[in-house]
Amino acid sequence: MTTLKIAIQKGGRLSEKSKELIKKLGIRVKNGGKLRAEADNFPLELLYLRDDDIPKYVARGVADLGIVGQNVIVEKTHEVQEIRPLGFGKCRLCLAVEKDLDYPGLEWFEGRRVATSYPKILQEYFATNKIKVSIEEISGSVEIAPSIGLTDAVFDIVSTGSTLIMNGLKEVETVMRSEAVLVGRQDLSPEKQALVAKLVFRLDSLLRSRRYKYILLNAPQASLDRVLQLLPGMKSPTVMPLADESWYSVHSVIHEEKFWEIIDQLKDCGAEGILICPIENMVL
Ligand code: PRT
Ligand code: ZN
């Protein structure tokens, strides 16, 4: 039988969220070894790897799918297909300098030394901006490089920014933004493509559900039409009469982007008892 192989980070910032995602896709993973595990209700095998190796394993076909940060995909330049952004592991890759420096602009970097674990992304960025720098590749604790006199600046991943601050540095340029993505190898067999399509169908339903909320409210008959205009729903809202004939119960879904704006307008229409619930899955 055909089995898909998915590579996820073994231990690190993306591991827990990757495992949680697989669970939310309805996949039950049997307790396996440290390096691999199998699912018992979907033809899927999990390979636990270092994130840096995931693009190569997927490109070479050792794994069919992978979950990894876009930063690693871009740095490693292996041919993999980005299937969906996953909404976690969000960060940015930034240039940072000593906090007291009066930074004039990118030209400051001309002839300077920069420490990073992402030399390819950085080299390409400076080449595009026609600035010559000397890149010092180091594999960890990049932030201490200026204080120990190794380099003049750093290029590193930032999420809250507190690591930079703790090391007396400040962000001066954002080079790229990143989040975890589902990647796939090219040239999958038709059987494997069918399995990937099944997983992506579930994933889309899950990702869509995160952008919407289920809303229930009571609306007075006099403003029912206005309330319904505010709540178009997936097809149209559900409307049920209450025991008190001048009131209706209305159920619908709303997009997170317009959430507060709509709630304010509903209140202005006299809506009461507004309940907002998360949606687990949204299958179209
Ligand atoms: O062992 P393995 O090689 O698998 O893991 P790793 O140590 O290389 O990576 P890991 O687990 O640290 O990160 C995995 C991925 O998470 C990265 O490739 C990014 O895509 C993503 N990510 C999201 C981050 C961060 N946020 C992040 N904050 N990766 C690293 N950091 C570091 C950052 O460099 C800083 O030193 O965390 C520190 C704290 O950040 P602040 O800004 O919140 O202080
Ligand atoms: Zn790594």
CSV table of N, CA and C in Angstrom, one decimal, residues 145-258:
chain,number,residue,atom,x,y,z
A,145,ALA,N,28.0,37.9,18.7
A,145,ALA,CA,29.1,38.2,17.8
A,145,ALA,C,29.7,39.6,17.9
A,146,PRO,N,28.8,40.7,17.9
A,146,PRO,CA,29.4,42.0,18.0
A,146,PRO,C,30.1,42.3,19.4
A,147,SER,N,29.4,41.8,20.5
A,147,SER,CA,30.0,42.1,21.8
A,147,SER,C,31.3,41.4,22.1
A,148,ILE,N,31.6,40.3,21.4
A,148,ILE,CA,32.9,39.7,21.5
A,148,ILE,C,33.9,40.1,20.5
A,149,GLY,N,33.4,41.0,19.6
A,149,GLY,CA,34.4,41.6,18.7
A,149,GLY,C,34.5,40.8,17.4
A,150,LEU,N,33.6,39.8,17.2
A,150,LEU,CA,33.7,39.0,15.9
A,150,LEU,C,33.2,39.8,14.7
A,151,THR,N,32.1,40.5,14.9
A,151,THR,CA,31.5,41.2,13.7
A,151,THR,C,31.0,42.6,14.2
A,152,ASP,N,30.6,43.4,13.1
A,152,ASP,CA,30.0,44.7,13.4
A,152,ASP,C,28.5,44.6,13.6
A,153,ALA,N,27.9,43.5,13.1
A,153,ALA,CA,26.4,43.5,13.0
A,153,ALA,C,26.0,42.0,13.0
A,154,VAL,N,24.7,41.8,13.1
A,154,VAL,CA,24.2,40.4,13.0
A,154,VAL,C,23.0,40.3,12.1
A,155,PHE,N,22.8,39.2,11.5
A,155,PHE,CA,21.6,38.9,10.7
A,155,PHE,C,21.0,37.7,11.3
A,156,ASP,N,19.8,37.8,11.9
A,156,ASP,CA,19.3,36.7,12.6
A,156,ASP,C,17.7,36.7,12.6
A,157,ILE,N,17.2,35.6,13.1
A,157,ILE,CA,15.7,35.5,13.3
A,157,ILE,C,15.3,36.3,14.5
A,158,VAL,N,14.2,37.0,14.3
A,158,VAL,CA,13.6,37.8,15.5
A,158,VAL,C,12.2,37.5,15.6
A,159,SER,N,11.7,37.2,16.8
A,159,SER,CA,10.2,37.2,16.9
A,159,SER,C,9.7,38.2,17.9
A,160,THR,N,10.1,38.2,19.1
A,160,THR,CA,9.7,39.3,20.0
A,160,THR,C,10.7,40.4,20.0
A,161,GLY,N,11.9,40.1,19.7
A,161,GLY,CA,13.0,41.1,19.7
A,161,GLY,C,13.7,41.2,21.0
A,162,SER,N,13.3,40.4,22.0
A,162,SER,CA,13.9,40.6,23.3
A,162,SER,C,15.4,40.0,23.4
A,163,THR,N,15.7,39.0,22.6
A,163,THR,CA,17.1,38.5,22.5
A,163,THR,C,18.0,39.6,22.0
A,164,LEU,N,17.6,40.4,21.0
A,164,LEU,CA,18.4,41.4,20.5
A,164,LEU,C,18.7,42.5,21.6
A,165,ILE,N,17.6,42.9,22.3
A,165,ILE,CA,17.7,43.9,23.3
A,165,ILE,C,18.6,43.4,24.4
A,166,MET,N,18.4,42.2,24.8
A,166,MET,CA,19.3,41.7,25.9
A,166,MET,C,20.8,41.7,25.5
A,167,ASN,N,21.0,41.6,24.2
A,167,ASN,CA,22.4,41.6,23.8
A,167,ASN,C,22.9,43.0,23.3
A,168,GLY,N,22.1,44.0,23.7
A,168,GLY,CA,22.5,45.4,23.4
A,168,GLY,C,22.5,45.7,21.9
A,169,LEU,N,21.5,45.1,21.2
A,169,LEU,CA,21.4,45.3,19.7
A,169,LEU,C,20.1,45.9,19.4
A,170,LYS,N,20.0,46.5,18.2
A,170,LYS,CA,18.7,47.0,17.7
A,170,LYS,C,18.5,46.6,16.2
A,171,GLU,N,17.3,46.3,15.9
A,171,GLU,CA,16.9,45.9,14.5
A,171,GLU,C,17.0,47.2,13.6
A,172,VAL,N,17.6,47.0,12.4
A,172,VAL,CA,17.7,48.2,11.5
A,172,VAL,C,17.1,47.8,10.1
A,173,GLU,N,17.1,46.6,9.7
A,173,GLU,CA,16.5,46.3,8.4
A,173,GLU,C,15.8,44.9,8.6
A,174,THR,N,14.6,44.8,8.0
A,174,THR,CA,13.9,43.5,7.9
A,174,THR,C,14.2,42.9,6.5
A,175,VAL,N,14.8,41.8,6.4
A,175,VAL,CA,15.1,41.2,5.1
A,175,VAL,C,14.1,40.3,4.6
A,176,MET,N,13.5,39.5,5.4
A,176,MET,CA,12.4,38.6,5.0
A,176,MET,C,11.5,38.3,6.2
A,177,ARG,N,10.2,37.9,5.9
A,177,ARG,CA,9.3,37.4,6.9
A,177,ARG,C,9.1,35.9,6.6
A,178,SER,N,8.9,35.2,7.7
A,178,SER,CA,8.8,33.8,7.5
A,178,SER,C,7.7,33.2,8.4
A,179,GLU,N,7.2,32.0,8.0
A,179,GLU,CA,6.3,31.2,8.9
A,179,GLU,C,6.5,29.8,8.5
A,180,ALA,N,6.0,28.8,9.3
A,180,ALA,CA,6.1,27.4,8.9
A,180,ALA,C,5.2,27.2,7.7
A,181,VAL,N,5.7,26.3,6.8
A,181,VAL,CA,4.9,26.0,5.6
A,181,VAL,C,4.9,24.5,5.4
A,182,LEU,N,3.9,24.0,4.7
A,182,LEU,CA,3.9,22.6,4.3
A,182,LEU,C,4.5,22.6,2.9
A,183,VAL,N,5.5,21.8,2.8
A,183,VAL,CA,6.2,21.7,1.4
A,183,VAL,C,6.0,20.2,0.9
A,184,GLY,N,6.1,20.1,-0.4
A,184,GLY,CA,6.0,18.8,-1.0
A,184,GLY,C,7.1,18.6,-2.0
A,185,ARG,N,7.4,17.3,-2.4
A,185,ARG,CA,8.3,17.1,-3.4
A,185,ARG,C,7.6,17.1,-4.7
A,186,GLN,N,8.4,17.5,-5.8
A,186,GLN,CA,7.8,17.5,-7.1
A,186,GLN,C,7.8,16.0,-7.6
A,187,ASP,N,7.0,15.7,-8.6
A,187,ASP,CA,7.0,14.4,-9.3
A,187,ASP,C,6.5,13.3,-8.3
A,188,LEU,N,5.4,13.5,-7.6
A,188,LEU,CA,4.8,12.5,-6.8
A,188,LEU,C,4.0,11.5,-7.7
A,189,SER,N,3.9,10.3,-7.4
A,189,SER,CA,3.1,9.3,-8.1
A,189,SER,C,1.7,9.7,-8.0
A,190,PRO,N,0.8,9.3,-8.9
A,190,PRO,CA,-0.6,9.7,-8.8
A,190,PRO,C,-1.2,9.2,-7.5
A,191,GLU,N,-0.8,8.0,-7.0
A,191,GLU,CA,-1.4,7.5,-5.7
A,191,GLU,C,-1.0,8.5,-4.6
A,192,LYS,N,0.2,8.9,-4.6
A,192,LYS,CA,0.7,9.8,-3.5
A,192,LYS,C,0.0,11.2,-3.7
A,193,GLN,N,-0.1,11.6,-4.9
A,193,GLN,CA,-0.8,12.9,-5.1
A,193,GLN,C,-2.2,12.9,-4.6
A,194,ALA,N,-2.9,11.7,-4.7
A,194,ALA,CA,-4.3,11.6,-4.2
A,194,ALA,C,-4.3,11.7,-2.7
A,195,LEU,N,-3.3,11.1,-2.1
A,195,LEU,CA,-3.2,11.2,-0.6
A,195,LEU,C,-2.9,12.6,-0.1
A,196,VAL,N,-2.0,13.3,-0.9
A,196,VAL,CA,-1.7,14.7,-0.5
A,196,VAL,C,-2.9,15.5,-0.7
A,197,ALA,N,-3.7,15.3,-1.7
A,197,ALA,CA,-4.9,16.1,-2.0
A,197,ALA,C,-5.9,15.9,-0.8
A,198,LYS,N,-6.0,14.7,-0.3
A,198,LYS,CA,-6.9,14.4,0.8
A,198,LYS,C,-6.4,15.2,2.1
A,199,LEU,N,-5.1,15.2,2.3
A,199,LEU,CA,-4.6,15.9,3.5
A,199,LEU,C,-4.8,17.4,3.3
A,200,VAL,N,-4.5,17.9,2.1
A,200,VAL,CA,-4.7,19.3,1.9
A,200,VAL,C,-6.1,19.8,2.0
A,201,PHE,N,-7.0,18.9,1.6
A,201,PHE,CA,-8.5,19.2,1.8
A,201,PHE,C,-8.8,19.4,3.2
A,202,ARG,N,-8.3,18.5,4.1
A,202,ARG,CA,-8.5,18.7,5.5
A,202,ARG,C,-7.8,19.9,6.1
A,203,LEU,N,-6.6,20.2,5.6
A,203,LEU,CA,-5.9,21.3,6.0
A,203,LEU,C,-6.6,22.6,5.7
A,204,ASP,N,-7.1,22.7,4.5
A,204,ASP,CA,-7.8,23.9,4.0
A,204,ASP,C,-9.0,24.2,4.9
A,205,SER,N,-9.7,23.1,5.2
A,205,SER,CA,-10.9,23.2,6.1
A,205,SER,C,-10.5,23.8,7.5
A,206,LEU,N,-9.4,23.3,8.0
A,206,LEU,CA,-8.9,23.7,9.3
A,206,LEU,C,-8.4,25.2,9.2
A,207,LEU,N,-7.6,25.5,8.2
A,207,LEU,CA,-7.1,26.9,8.1
A,207,LEU,C,-8.3,27.9,7.9
A,208,ARG,N,-9.2,27.5,7.1
A,208,ARG,CA,-10.4,28.4,6.8
A,208,ARG,C,-11.2,28.6,8.2
A,209,SER,N,-11.3,27.5,8.9
A,209,SER,CA,-12.1,27.6,10.2
A,209,SER,C,-11.5,28.6,11.1
A,210,ARG,N,-10.1,28.7,11.1
A,210,ARG,CA,-9.5,29.7,12.0
A,210,ARG,C,-9.8,31.1,11.6
A,211,ARG,N,-10.2,31.4,10.4
A,211,ARG,CA,-10.4,32.8,10.0
A,211,ARG,C,-11.9,33.2,10.2
A,212,TYR,N,-12.7,32.2,10.6
A,212,TYR,CA,-14.1,32.5,10.8
A,212,TYR,C,-14.6,32.2,12.2
A,213,LYS,N,-15.7,32.8,12.6
A,213,LYS,CA,-16.3,32.5,13.9
A,213,LYS,C,-17.8,32.2,13.7
A,214,TYR,N,-18.4,31.4,14.5
A,214,TYR,CA,-19.8,31.1,14.4
A,214,TYR,C,-20.5,32.1,15.4
A,215,ILE,N,-21.5,32.8,14.9
A,215,ILE,CA,-22.2,33.8,15.7
A,215,ILE,C,-23.7,33.5,15.9
A,216,LEU,N,-24.1,33.6,17.1
A,216,LEU,CA,-25.6,33.4,17.4
A,216,LEU,C,-26.0,34.7,18.1
A,217,LEU,N,-27.2,35.1,17.8
A,217,LEU,CA,-27.8,36.3,18.4
A,217,LEU,C,-29.3,36.4,18.3
A,218,ASN,N,-29.8,37.2,19.1
A,218,ASN,CA,-31.3,37.5,19.1
A,218,ASN,C,-31.5,38.8,18.5
A,219,ALA,N,-32.4,38.9,17.5
A,219,ALA,CA,-32.6,40.2,16.8
A,219,ALA,C,-34.1,40.6,16.9
A,220,PRO,N,-34.4,41.8,17.2
A,220,PRO,CA,-35.8,42.2,17.2
A,220,PRO,C,-36.4,42.2,15.8
A,221,GLN,N,-37.6,41.9,15.6
A,221,GLN,CA,-38.2,41.7,14.3
A,221,GLN,C,-38.0,43.0,13.5
A,222,ALA,N,-38.1,44.2,14.1
A,222,ALA,CA,-38.1,45.5,13.4
A,222,ALA,C,-36.7,45.7,12.7
A,223,SER,N,-35.6,45.1,13.2
A,223,SER,CA,-34.4,45.3,12.6
A,223,SER,C,-33.8,44.0,12.0
A,224,LEU,N,-34.6,43.0,11.8
A,224,LEU,CA,-34.2,41.7,11.3
A,224,LEU,C,-33.5,41.9,9.9
A,225,ASP,N,-34.1,42.6,9.0
A,225,ASP,CA,-33.5,42.8,7.7
A,225,ASP,C,-32.1,43.4,7.7
A,226,ARG,N,-32.0,44.4,8.6
A,226,ARG,CA,-30.6,45.0,8.7
A,226,ARG,C,-29.6,44.1,9.2
A,227,VAL,N,-30.0,43.3,10.2
A,227,VAL,CA,-29.1,42.3,10.8
A,227,VAL,C,-28.7,41.3,9.8
A,228,LEU,N,-29.7,40.8,9.0
A,228,LEU,CA,-29.3,39.8,7.9
A,228,LEU,C,-28.4,40.3,6.9
A,229,GLN,N,-28.5,41.6,6.6
A,229,GLN,CA,-27.6,42.2,5.6
A,229,GLN,C,-26.2,42.3,6.2
A,230,LEU,N,-26.0,42.4,7.5
A,230,LEU,CA,-24.7,42.4,8.1
A,230,LEU,C,-24.1,41.0,8.2
A,231,LEU,N,-24.9,40.0,8.1
A,231,LEU,CA,-24.5,38.6,8.3
A,231,LEU,C,-24.8,37.7,7.1
A,232,PRO,N,-24.1,37.9,6.0
A,232,PRO,CA,-24.4,37.1,4.8
A,232,PRO,C,-24.3,35.5,5.0
A,233,GLY,N,-23.4,35.1,5.9
A,233,GLY,CA,-23.2,33.7,6.2
A,233,GLY,C,-22.6,32.9,5.0
A,234,MET,N,-22.6,31.6,5.1
A,234,MET,CA,-22.0,30.8,4.0
A,234,MET,C,-22.9,30.7,2.8
A,235,LYS,N,-24.1,30.4,3.1
A,235,LYS,CA,-25.2,30.5,2.0
A,235,LYS,C,-26.1,31.7,2.4
A,236,SER,N,-26.7,31.5,3.5
A,236,SER,CA,-27.5,32.7,4.1
A,236,SER,C,-27.7,32.3,5.5
A,237,PRO,N,-28.0,33.3,6.4
A,237,PRO,CA,-28.1,33.0,7.8
A,237,PRO,C,-29.3,32.1,8.1
A,238,THR,N,-29.2,31.4,9.3
A,238,THR,CA,-30.4,30.6,9.7
A,238,THR,C,-31.2,31.6,10.6
A,239,VAL,N,-32.5,31.6,10.4
A,239,VAL,CA,-33.3,32.5,11.2
A,239,VAL,C,-34.4,31.7,11.8
A,240,MET,N,-34.6,31.7,13.1
A,240,MET,CA,-35.6,30.9,13.8
A,240,MET,C,-36.4,31.9,14.7
A,241,PRO,N,-37.8,31.7,14.7
A,241,PRO,CA,-38.6,32.6,15.6
A,241,PRO,C,-38.4,32.2,17.0
A,242,LEU,N,-38.4,33.1,17.9
A,242,LEU,CA,-38.4,32.8,19.3
A,242,LEU,C,-39.8,32.7,19.9
A,243,ALA,N,-40.0,32.2,21.1
A,243,ALA,CA,-41.3,32.1,21.7
A,243,ALA,C,-42.0,33.5,21.7
A,244,ASP,N,-41.2,34.5,22.0
A,244,ASP,CA,-41.7,35.9,21.9
A,244,ASP,C,-41.7,36.3,20.4
A,245,GLU,N,-42.8,36.5,19.9
A,245,GLU,CA,-43.0,36.7,18.4
A,245,GLU,C,-42.3,37.9,17.8
A,246,SER,N,-41.9,38.8,18.7
A,246,SER,CA,-41.2,40.0,18.1
A,246,SER,C,-39.7,39.8,18.0
A,247,TRP,N,-39.2,38.6,18.4
A,247,TRP,CA,-37.8,38.4,18.4
A,247,TRP,C,-37.4,37.1,17.5
A,248,TYR,N,-36.2,37.1,16.9
A,248,TYR,CA,-35.7,36.0,16.2
A,248,TYR,C,-34.3,35.6,16.6
A,249,SER,N,-34.0,34.3,16.5
A,249,SER,CA,-32.7,33.9,16.8
A,249,SER,C,-32.0,33.8,15.4
A,250,VAL,N,-30.8,34.3,15.3
A,250,VAL,CA,-30.1,34.3,14.0
A,250,VAL,C,-28.7,33.6,14.2
A,251,HIS,N,-28.4,32.7,13.3
A,251,HIS,CA,-27.1,32.0,13.4
A,251,HIS,C,-26.3,32.2,12.0
A,252,SER,N,-25.0,32.5,12.1
A,252,SER,CA,-24.3,32.7,10.9
A,252,SER,C,-22.8,32.5,11.2
A,253,VAL,N,-22.0,32.8,10.1
A,253,VAL,CA,-20.5,32.8,10.3
A,253,VAL,C,-20.0,34.2,9.9
A,254,ILE,N,-19.0,34.7,10.7
A,254,ILE,CA,-18.3,35.9,10.2
A,254,ILE,C,-16.8,35.8,10.2
A,255,HIS,N,-16.3,36.6,9.3
A,255,HIS,CA,-14.8,36.6,9.1
A,255,HIS,C,-14.1,37.4,10.2
A,256,GLU,N,-13.0,36.9,10.6
A,256,GLU,CA,-12.3,37.6,11.7
A,256,GLU,C,-11.9,39.0,11.4
A,257,GLU,N,-11.6,39.3,10.1
A,257,GLU,CA,-11.2,40.6,9.7
A,257,GLU,C,-12.3,41.7,10.0
A,258,LYS,N,-13.6,41.3,9.8
A,258,LYS,CA,-14.6,42.3,10.0
A,258,LYS,C,-15.3,42.1,11.4
